[in-house]
mmCIF file of C-alpha atoms in Angstrom:
data_model
loop_
_atom_site.group_PDB
_atom_site.id
_atom_site.type_symbol
_atom_site.label_atom_id
_atom_site.label_comp_id
_atom_site.label_asym_id
_atom_site.label_seq_id
_atom_site.Cartn_x
_atom_site.Cartn_y
_atom_site.Cartn_z
ATOM 1 C CA UNK A 1043 3.609 -11.705 3.060
ATOM 2 C CA UNK A 1044 3.570 -15.491 3.419
ATOM 3 C CA UNK A 1045 0.938 -18.216 3.508
ATOM 4 C CA UNK A 1046 0.520 -21.958 3.227
ATOM 5 C CA UNK A 1047 -1.408 -23.803 0.524
ATOM 6 C CA UNK A 1048 -2.847 -27.044 1.824
ATOM 7 C CA UNK A 1049 -4.157 -29.787 -0.444
ATOM 8 C CA UNK A 1050 -7.081 -31.970 0.629
ATOM 9 C CA UNK A 1051 -7.874 -35.404 -0.748
ATOM 10 C CA UNK A 1052 -10.507 -38.106 -0.291
ATOM 11 C CA UNK A 1053 -8.349 -41.141 0.342
ATOM 12 C CA UNK A 1054 -11.291 -43.470 0.775
ATOM 13 C CA UNK A 1055 -14.752 -42.945 -0.586
ATOM 14 C CA UNK A 1056 -17.309 -41.554 1.856
ATOM 15 C CA UNK A 1057 -14.528 -40.650 4.291
ATOM 16 C CA UNK A 1058 -13.681 -37.147 5.585
ATOM 17 C CA UNK A 1059 -11.156 -35.179 3.579
ATOM 18 C CA UNK A 1060 -7.585 -35.489 4.821
ATOM 19 C CA UNK A 1061 -4.540 -33.315 4.234
ATOM 20 C CA UNK A 1062 -2.583 -34.419 1.202
ATOM 21 C CA UNK A 1063 0.347 -32.037 1.724
ATOM 22 C CA UNK A 1064 1.305 -28.438 2.373
ATOM 23 C CA UNK A 1065 3.102 -25.949 0.163
ATOM 24 C CA UNK A 1066 4.579 -22.782 1.760
ATOM 25 C CA UNK A 1067 4.048 -19.702 -0.432
ATOM 26 C CA UNK A 1068 5.912 -16.433 -0.011
ATOM 27 C CA UNK A 1069 5.744 -13.231 -2.015
ATOM 28 C CA UNK A 1070 8.747 -12.864 -4.282
ATOM 29 C CA UNK A 1071 8.773 -9.129 -3.626
ATOM 30 C CA UNK A 1072 6.583 -6.729 -1.677
ATOM 31 C CA UNK A 1073 4.986 -3.876 -3.612
ATOM 32 C CA UNK A 1074 3.334 -0.655 -2.471
ATOM 33 C CA UNK A 1075 0.377 0.805 -4.326
ATOM 34 C CA UNK A 1076 -0.856 4.395 -4.073
ATOM 35 C CA UNK A 1077 -4.439 5.625 -4.478
ATOM 36 C CA UNK A 1078 -5.063 9.352 -4.912
ATOM 37 C CA UNK A 1079 -2.381 12.028 -4.736
ATOM 38 C CA UNK A 1080 0.232 12.799 -2.103
ATOM 39 C CA UNK A 1081 3.732 14.170 -1.746
ATOM 40 C CA UNK A 1082 4.982 10.704 -2.698
ATOM 41 C CA UNK A 1083 3.993 11.330 -6.331
ATOM 42 C CA UNK A 1084 4.083 15.130 -6.279
ATOM 43 C CA UNK A 1085 4.367 16.523 -9.750
ATOM 44 C CA UNK A 1086 3.453 13.223 -11.372
ATOM 45 C CA UNK A 1087 0.024 14.348 -12.572
ATOM 46 C CA UNK A 1088 -3.499 15.046 -11.259
ATOM 47 C CA UNK A 1089 -5.122 13.097 -8.458
ATOM 48 C CA UNK A 1090 -6.500 9.727 -9.497
ATOM 49 C CA UNK A 1091 -8.536 7.028 -7.812
ATOM 50 C CA UNK A 1092 -6.729 4.395 -9.835
ATOM 51 C CA UNK A 1093 -4.052 2.358 -8.114
ATOM 52 C CA UNK A 1094 -0.470 3.043 -9.040
ATOM 53 C CA UNK A 1095 2.635 1.170 -7.903
ATOM 54 C CA UNK A 1096 5.273 3.258 -6.146
ATOM 55 C CA UNK A 1097 8.809 2.929 -7.486
ATOM 56 C CA UNK A 1098 11.201 3.514 -4.592
ATOM 57 C CA UNK A 1099 14.310 2.900 -6.661
ATOM 58 C CA UNK A 1100 15.979 0.759 -3.987
ATOM 59 C CA UNK A 1101 17.019 -2.881 -3.993
ATOM 60 C CA UNK A 1102 15.940 -3.599 -0.412
ATOM 61 C CA UNK A 1103 12.461 -4.866 0.405
ATOM 62 C CA UNK A 1104 10.026 -2.261 1.728
ATOM 63 C CA UNK A 1105 9.145 -2.786 5.381
ATOM 64 C CA UNK A 1106 6.903 0.181 6.270
ATOM 65 C CA UNK A 1107 5.824 3.566 4.944
ATOM 66 C CA UNK A 1108 4.551 6.744 6.632
ATOM 67 C CA UNK A 1109 3.564 10.206 5.419
ATOM 68 C CA UNK A 1110 3.632 13.552 7.234
ATOM 69 C CA UNK A 1111 2.664 17.003 6.017
ATOM 70 C CA UNK A 1112 5.723 17.740 3.894
ATOM 71 C CA UNK A 1113 7.657 14.486 3.747
ATOM 72 C CA UNK A 1114 7.272 10.715 3.595
ATOM 73 C CA UNK A 1115 9.483 8.049 5.161
ATOM 74 C CA UNK A 1116 10.111 4.492 4.034
ATOM 75 C CA UNK A 1117 11.904 1.816 6.073
ATOM 76 C CA UNK A 1118 13.435 -1.238 4.424
ATOM 77 C CA UNK A 1119 13.668 -4.714 5.896
ATOM 78 C CA UNK A 1120 17.416 -4.194 6.372
ATOM 79 C CA UNK A 1121 16.907 -1.109 8.581
ATOM 80 C CA UNK A 1122 17.675 1.622 6.050
ATOM 81 C CA UNK A 1123 15.493 4.743 6.108
ATOM 82 C CA UNK A 1124 14.584 6.790 3.028
ATOM 83 C CA UNK A 1125 12.596 9.990 2.580
ATOM 84 C CA UNK A 1126 10.724 11.742 -0.194
ATOM 85 C CA UNK A 1127 9.227 15.229 -0.346
ATOM 86 C CA UNK A 1128 10.554 18.480 1.073
ATOM 87 C CA UNK A 1129 14.146 17.803 2.142
ATOM 88 C CA UNK A 1130 14.356 20.896 4.361
ATOM 89 C CA UNK A 1131 11.428 19.592 6.464
ATOM 90 C CA UNK A 1132 13.810 17.125 8.124
ATOM 91 C CA UNK A 1133 16.936 19.250 7.604
ATOM 92 C CA UNK A 1134 18.389 17.228 4.733
ATOM 93 C CA UNK A 1135 20.740 19.262 2.532
ATOM 94 C CA UNK A 1136 20.546 17.109 -0.577
ATOM 95 C CA UNK A 1137 17.484 18.052 -2.687
ATOM 96 C CA UNK A 1138 14.970 15.295 -3.313
ATOM 97 C CA UNK A 1139 13.244 15.606 -6.718
ATOM 98 C CA UNK A 1140 9.588 14.493 -6.990
ATOM 99 C CA UNK A 1141 9.277 10.732 -7.167
ATOM 100 C CA UNK A 1142 12.762 10.106 -5.812
ATOM 101 C CA UNK A 1143 13.769 8.596 -2.456
ATOM 102 C CA UNK A 1144 16.983 9.609 -0.667
ATOM 103 C CA UNK A 1145 18.534 7.804 2.269
ATOM 104 C CA UNK A 1146 18.391 9.331 5.770
ATOM 105 C CA UNK A 1147 21.608 8.599 7.645
ATOM 106 C CA UNK A 1148 21.108 8.280 11.408
ATOM 107 C CA UNK A 1149 24.376 8.306 13.358
ATOM 108 C CA UNK A 1150 25.104 7.666 16.998
ATOM 109 C CA UNK A 1151 27.452 10.131 18.668
ATOM 110 C CA UNK A 1152 30.970 9.444 17.439
ATOM 111 C CA UNK A 1153 30.071 6.117 15.839
ATOM 112 C CA UNK A 1154 28.944 4.556 12.604
ATOM 113 C CA UNK A 1155 25.370 4.921 11.297
ATOM 114 C CA UNK A 1156 22.741 2.873 13.101
ATOM 115 C CA UNK A 1157 19.978 0.777 11.604
ATOM 116 C CA UNK A 1158 16.371 1.778 12.276
ATOM 117 C CA UNK A 1159 13.962 -0.821 13.640
ATOM 118 C CA UNK A 1160 10.781 1.292 13.771
ATOM 119 C CA UNK A 1161 9.592 4.816 12.977
ATOM 120 C CA UNK A 1162 6.409 6.855 13.300
ATOM 121 C CA UNK A 1163 5.103 10.027 11.719
ATOM 122 C CA UNK A 1164 1.722 11.631 12.325
ATOM 123 C CA UNK A 1165 -0.899 12.648 9.777
ATOM 124 C CA UNK A 1166 -0.062 16.215 8.697
ATOM 125 C CA UNK A 1167 2.796 16.022 11.185
ATOM 126 C CA UNK A 1168 5.992 18.038 11.031
ATOM 127 C CA UNK A 1169 8.180 15.528 12.855
ATOM 128 C CA UNK A 1170 9.029 11.838 13.074
ATOM 129 C CA UNK A 1171 10.410 9.486 15.726
ATOM 130 C CA UNK A 1172 13.026 6.886 14.789
ATOM 131 C CA UNK A 1173 13.938 3.869 16.945
ATOM 132 C CA UNK A 1174 17.490 2.641 16.524
ATOM 133 C CA UNK A 1175 18.500 -1.007 16.716
ATOM 134 C CA UNK A 1176 20.266 -0.263 20.004
ATOM 135 C CA UNK A 1177 17.036 1.002 21.598
ATOM 136 C CA UNK A 1178 17.644 4.748 21.353
ATOM 137 C CA UNK A 1179 14.960 7.083 20.008
ATOM 138 C CA UNK A 1180 15.746 9.910 17.585
ATOM 139 C CA UNK A 1181 13.726 13.020 16.732
ATOM 140 C CA UNK A 1182 13.715 14.661 13.314
ATOM 141 C CA UNK A 1183 11.645 17.497 11.904
ATOM 142 C CA UNK A 1184 10.174 20.573 13.587
ATOM 143 C CA UNK A 1185 9.105 20.841 17.231
ATOM 144 C CA UNK A 1186 6.485 23.491 18.003
ATOM 145 C CA UNK A 1187 4.744 22.040 21.062
ATOM 146 C CA UNK A 1188 7.608 20.375 22.930
ATOM 147 C CA UNK A 1189 7.278 17.075 21.063
ATOM 148 C CA UNK A 1190 11.068 16.767 20.932
ATOM 149 C CA UNK A 1191 11.141 16.485 24.777
ATOM 150 C CA UNK A 1192 13.785 19.204 24.824
ATOM 151 C CA UNK A 1193 12.430 21.156 27.781
ATOM 152 C CA UNK A 1194 14.390 24.290 28.543
ATOM 153 C CA UNK A 1195 13.934 27.259 30.846
ATOM 154 C CA UNK A 1196 15.042 29.635 28.113
ATOM 155 C CA UNK A 1197 12.469 31.052 25.692
ATOM 156 C CA UNK A 1198 12.209 28.977 22.550
ATOM 157 C CA UNK A 1199 13.486 30.488 19.347
ATOM 158 C CA UNK A 1200 11.691 30.251 16.043
ATOM 159 C CA UNK A 1201 11.254 26.496 15.459
ATOM 160 C CA UNK A 1202 13.614 25.071 12.862
ATOM 161 C CA UNK A 1203 13.743 21.572 11.366
ATOM 162 C CA UNK A 1204 16.438 19.340 12.803
ATOM 163 C CA UNK A 1205 18.312 16.301 11.561
ATOM 164 C CA UNK A 1206 17.824 13.036 13.455
ATOM 165 C CA UNK A 1207 19.021 13.640 17.015
ATOM 166 C CA UNK A 1208 18.779 11.595 20.182
ATOM 167 C CA UNK A 1209 16.014 12.601 22.587
ATOM 168 C CA UNK A 1210 18.088 13.438 25.654
ATOM 169 C CA UNK A 1211 15.261 12.889 28.142
ATOM 170 C CA UNK A 1212 14.994 9.266 27.004
ATOM 171 C CA UNK A 1213 18.659 8.520 27.652
ATOM 172 C CA UNK A 1214 19.016 5.355 29.713
ATOM 173 C CA UNK A 1215 15.762 3.869 28.390
ATOM 174 C CA UNK A 1216 15.465 1.089 25.825
ATOM 175 C CA UNK A 1217 12.694 2.048 23.422
ATOM 176 C CA UNK A 1218 10.511 -0.548 21.703
ATOM 177 C CA UNK A 1219 8.036 1.448 19.661
ATOM 178 C CA UNK A 1220 6.643 4.954 19.109
ATOM 179 C CA UNK A 1221 3.627 6.821 17.761
ATOM 180 C CA UNK A 1222 3.046 10.422 16.650
ATOM 181 C CA UNK A 1223 0.372 12.900 15.811
ATOM 182 C CA UNK A 1224 0.771 16.502 14.775
ATOM 183 C CA UNK A 1225 2.446 17.962 17.869
ATOM 184 C CA UNK A 1226 2.741 14.854 20.076
ATOM 185 C CA UNK A 1227 5.330 12.116 20.612
ATOM 186 C CA UNK A 1228 4.466 8.810 22.321
ATOM 187 C CA UNK A 1229 7.199 6.372 23.343
ATOM 188 C CA UNK A 1230 6.976 2.836 24.787
ATOM 189 C CA UNK A 1231 10.015 1.428 26.590
ATOM 190 C CA UNK A 1232 11.195 -2.137 27.125
ATOM 191 C CA UNK A 1233 10.046 -1.865 30.759
ATOM 192 C CA UNK A 1234 6.485 -1.337 29.561
ATOM 193 C CA UNK A 1235 6.324 2.374 30.394
ATOM 194 C CA UNK A 1236 4.566 4.980 28.261
ATOM 195 C CA UNK A 1237 6.050 8.456 27.808
ATOM 196 C CA UNK A 1238 4.206 11.325 26.118
ATOM 197 C CA UNK A 1239 5.643 14.706 25.100
ATOM 198 C CA UNK A 1240 4.090 17.694 23.388
ATOM 199 C CA UNK A 1241 0.503 18.753 22.716
ATOM 200 C CA UNK A 1242 -1.297 15.809 24.331
ATOM 201 C CA UNK A 1243 0.958 15.353 27.370
ATOM 202 C CA UNK A 1244 -1.479 16.727 29.981
ATOM 203 C CA UNK A 1245 -1.699 13.276 31.623
ATOM 204 C CA UNK A 1246 2.082 12.797 31.667
ATOM 205 C CA UNK A 1247 4.516 13.880 34.364
ATOM 206 C CA UNK A 1248 5.817 17.359 33.535
ATOM 207 C CA UNK A 1249 9.431 16.541 34.406
ATOM 208 C CA UNK A 1250 9.770 13.036 32.955
ATOM 209 C CA UNK A 1251 6.933 12.627 30.451
ATOM 210 C CA UNK A 1252 5.897 9.331 32.106
ATOM 211 C CA UNK A 1253 2.166 8.538 32.166
ATOM 212 C CA UNK A 1254 1.934 7.607 35.854
ATOM 213 C CA UNK A 1255 -1.717 6.557 35.656
ATOM 214 C CA UNK A 1256 -0.579 3.496 33.708
ATOM 215 C CA UNK A 1257 2.014 2.416 36.276
ATOM 216 C CA UNK A 1258 1.439 -1.201 37.219
ATOM 217 C CA UNK A 1259 0.561 -2.074 33.623
ATOM 218 C CA UNK A 1260 3.050 -3.274 31.042
ATOM 219 C CA UNK A 1261 2.418 -1.271 27.878
ATOM 220 C CA UNK A 1262 3.539 -2.964 24.660
ATOM 221 C CA UNK A 1263 2.048 -0.753 21.943
ATOM 222 C CA UNK A 1264 0.643 2.753 21.442
ATOM 223 C CA UNK A 1265 -1.267 4.646 18.758
ATOM 224 C CA UNK A 1266 -2.073 8.354 18.498
ATOM 225 C CA UNK A 1267 -5.102 9.991 16.896
ATOM 226 C CA UNK A 1268 -5.577 13.687 16.270
ATOM 227 C CA UNK A 1269 -5.977 14.467 19.983
ATOM 228 C CA UNK A 1270 -6.299 11.135 21.792
ATOM 229 C CA UNK A 1271 -4.025 8.199 22.586
ATOM 230 C CA UNK A 1272 -4.647 4.433 22.742
ATOM 231 C CA UNK A 1273 -2.312 2.092 24.639
ATOM 232 C CA UNK A 1274 -2.270 -1.717 24.676
ATOM 233 C CA UNK A 1275 -0.984 -3.715 27.654
ATOM 234 C CA UNK A 1276 0.612 -7.156 27.755
ATOM 235 C CA UNK A 1277 -2.645 -8.443 29.301
ATOM 236 C CA UNK A 1278 -4.553 -7.385 26.153
ATOM 237 C CA UNK A 1279 -6.140 -4.450 27.953
ATOM 238 C CA UNK A 1280 -6.782 -1.256 25.993
ATOM 239 C CA UNK A 1281 -6.409 2.147 27.661
ATOM 240 C CA UNK A 1282 -7.538 5.425 26.111
ATOM 241 C CA UNK A 1283 -7.120 9.072 27.096
ATOM 242 C CA UNK A 1284 -7.370 12.489 25.521
ATOM 243 C CA UNK A 1285 -10.160 14.267 23.664
ATOM 244 C CA UNK A 1286 -13.441 12.333 23.709
ATOM 245 C CA UNK A 1287 -15.757 14.838 22.009
ATOM 246 C CA UNK A 1288 -16.795 12.298 19.368
ATOM 247 C CA UNK A 1289 -16.540 9.193 21.508
ATOM 248 C CA UNK A 1290 -13.122 8.310 20.083
ATOM 249 C CA UNK A 1291 -11.982 7.076 23.488
ATOM 250 C CA UNK A 1292 -14.686 4.398 23.386
ATOM 251 C CA UNK A 1293 -16.858 5.590 26.252
ATOM 252 C CA UNK A 1294 -19.982 7.647 26.863
ATOM 253 C CA UNK A 1295 -19.681 11.395 26.425
ATOM 254 C CA UNK A 1296 -21.930 14.474 26.687
ATOM 255 C CA UNK A 1297 -23.102 15.601 23.274
ATOM 256 C CA UNK A 1298 -22.863 19.284 24.118
ATOM 257 C CA UNK A 1299 -19.513 19.289 25.913
ATOM 258 C CA UNK A 1300 -15.922 18.656 24.942
ATOM 259 C CA UNK A 1301 -14.568 16.185 27.476
ATOM 260 C CA UNK A 1302 -10.910 15.450 28.171
ATOM 261 C CA UNK A 1303 -10.641 11.885 29.450
ATOM 262 C CA UNK A 1304 -8.075 10.410 31.780
ATOM 263 C CA UNK A 1305 -6.469 7.012 31.082
ATOM 264 C CA UNK A 1306 -9.263 4.456 31.384
ATOM 265 C CA UNK A 1307 -9.382 0.735 30.715
ATOM 266 C CA UNK A 1308 -11.679 -0.529 27.995
ATOM 267 C CA UNK A 1309 -13.054 -3.858 29.218
ATOM 268 C CA UNK A 1310 -13.979 -6.734 26.983
ATOM 269 C CA UNK A 1311 -11.459 -5.883 24.271
ATOM 270 C CA UNK A 1312 -8.809 -8.475 23.516
#
């Protein structure tokens, strides 16, 4: 959203060009454009390949945007979170008409609302993860595969959408960033540990959710595909694990077999 314009001049003839000054340039306001149709513009007309600017109706600058199956989330630069789409999908009582964005209030227990520093929602996902400014992680939406990390010995009732709530199994951890897919939650802590809950947690510890195979590596970022996970370490090493039936983990695979890969380092990627 910012750049520098540098002027070059030939001070003396037949001499190399030298810098004649720099001019910092910054966008006056960020804009988001939409191509095609989605729940963001539901009811606004047929699908179109033409670009259309999204009107969020807020004064704050847009920081990031994510879309799940029935709702979209938008985070502003000031840490406010807004949603559009089906309000009941994240247990919001106030209806949200098509094209409108309502604020999602995330509150700490017995305290004022907290600002959100990062969020993630998976493609066609039914849930989202929200990282508070204090380092806590909140779950909102519907958990069908244990992606809310709320493991219980009692049989699960019919899944119902929930408002943003703290993930109790991550209490005591400072969370940096998260990633989601439909049915999986991935969480990176300040200590550089990766936790995975839900559908794709076969390589994580059953009791804690910690991916022990990555112990000894400081994980700083994570991304989740449909059924595989990619983690980046502070040493610029990339680790992949999960389904590798189409080579999505970046390694050789048998054409006739579906292979579930363990966490493996991808060399030569920086």
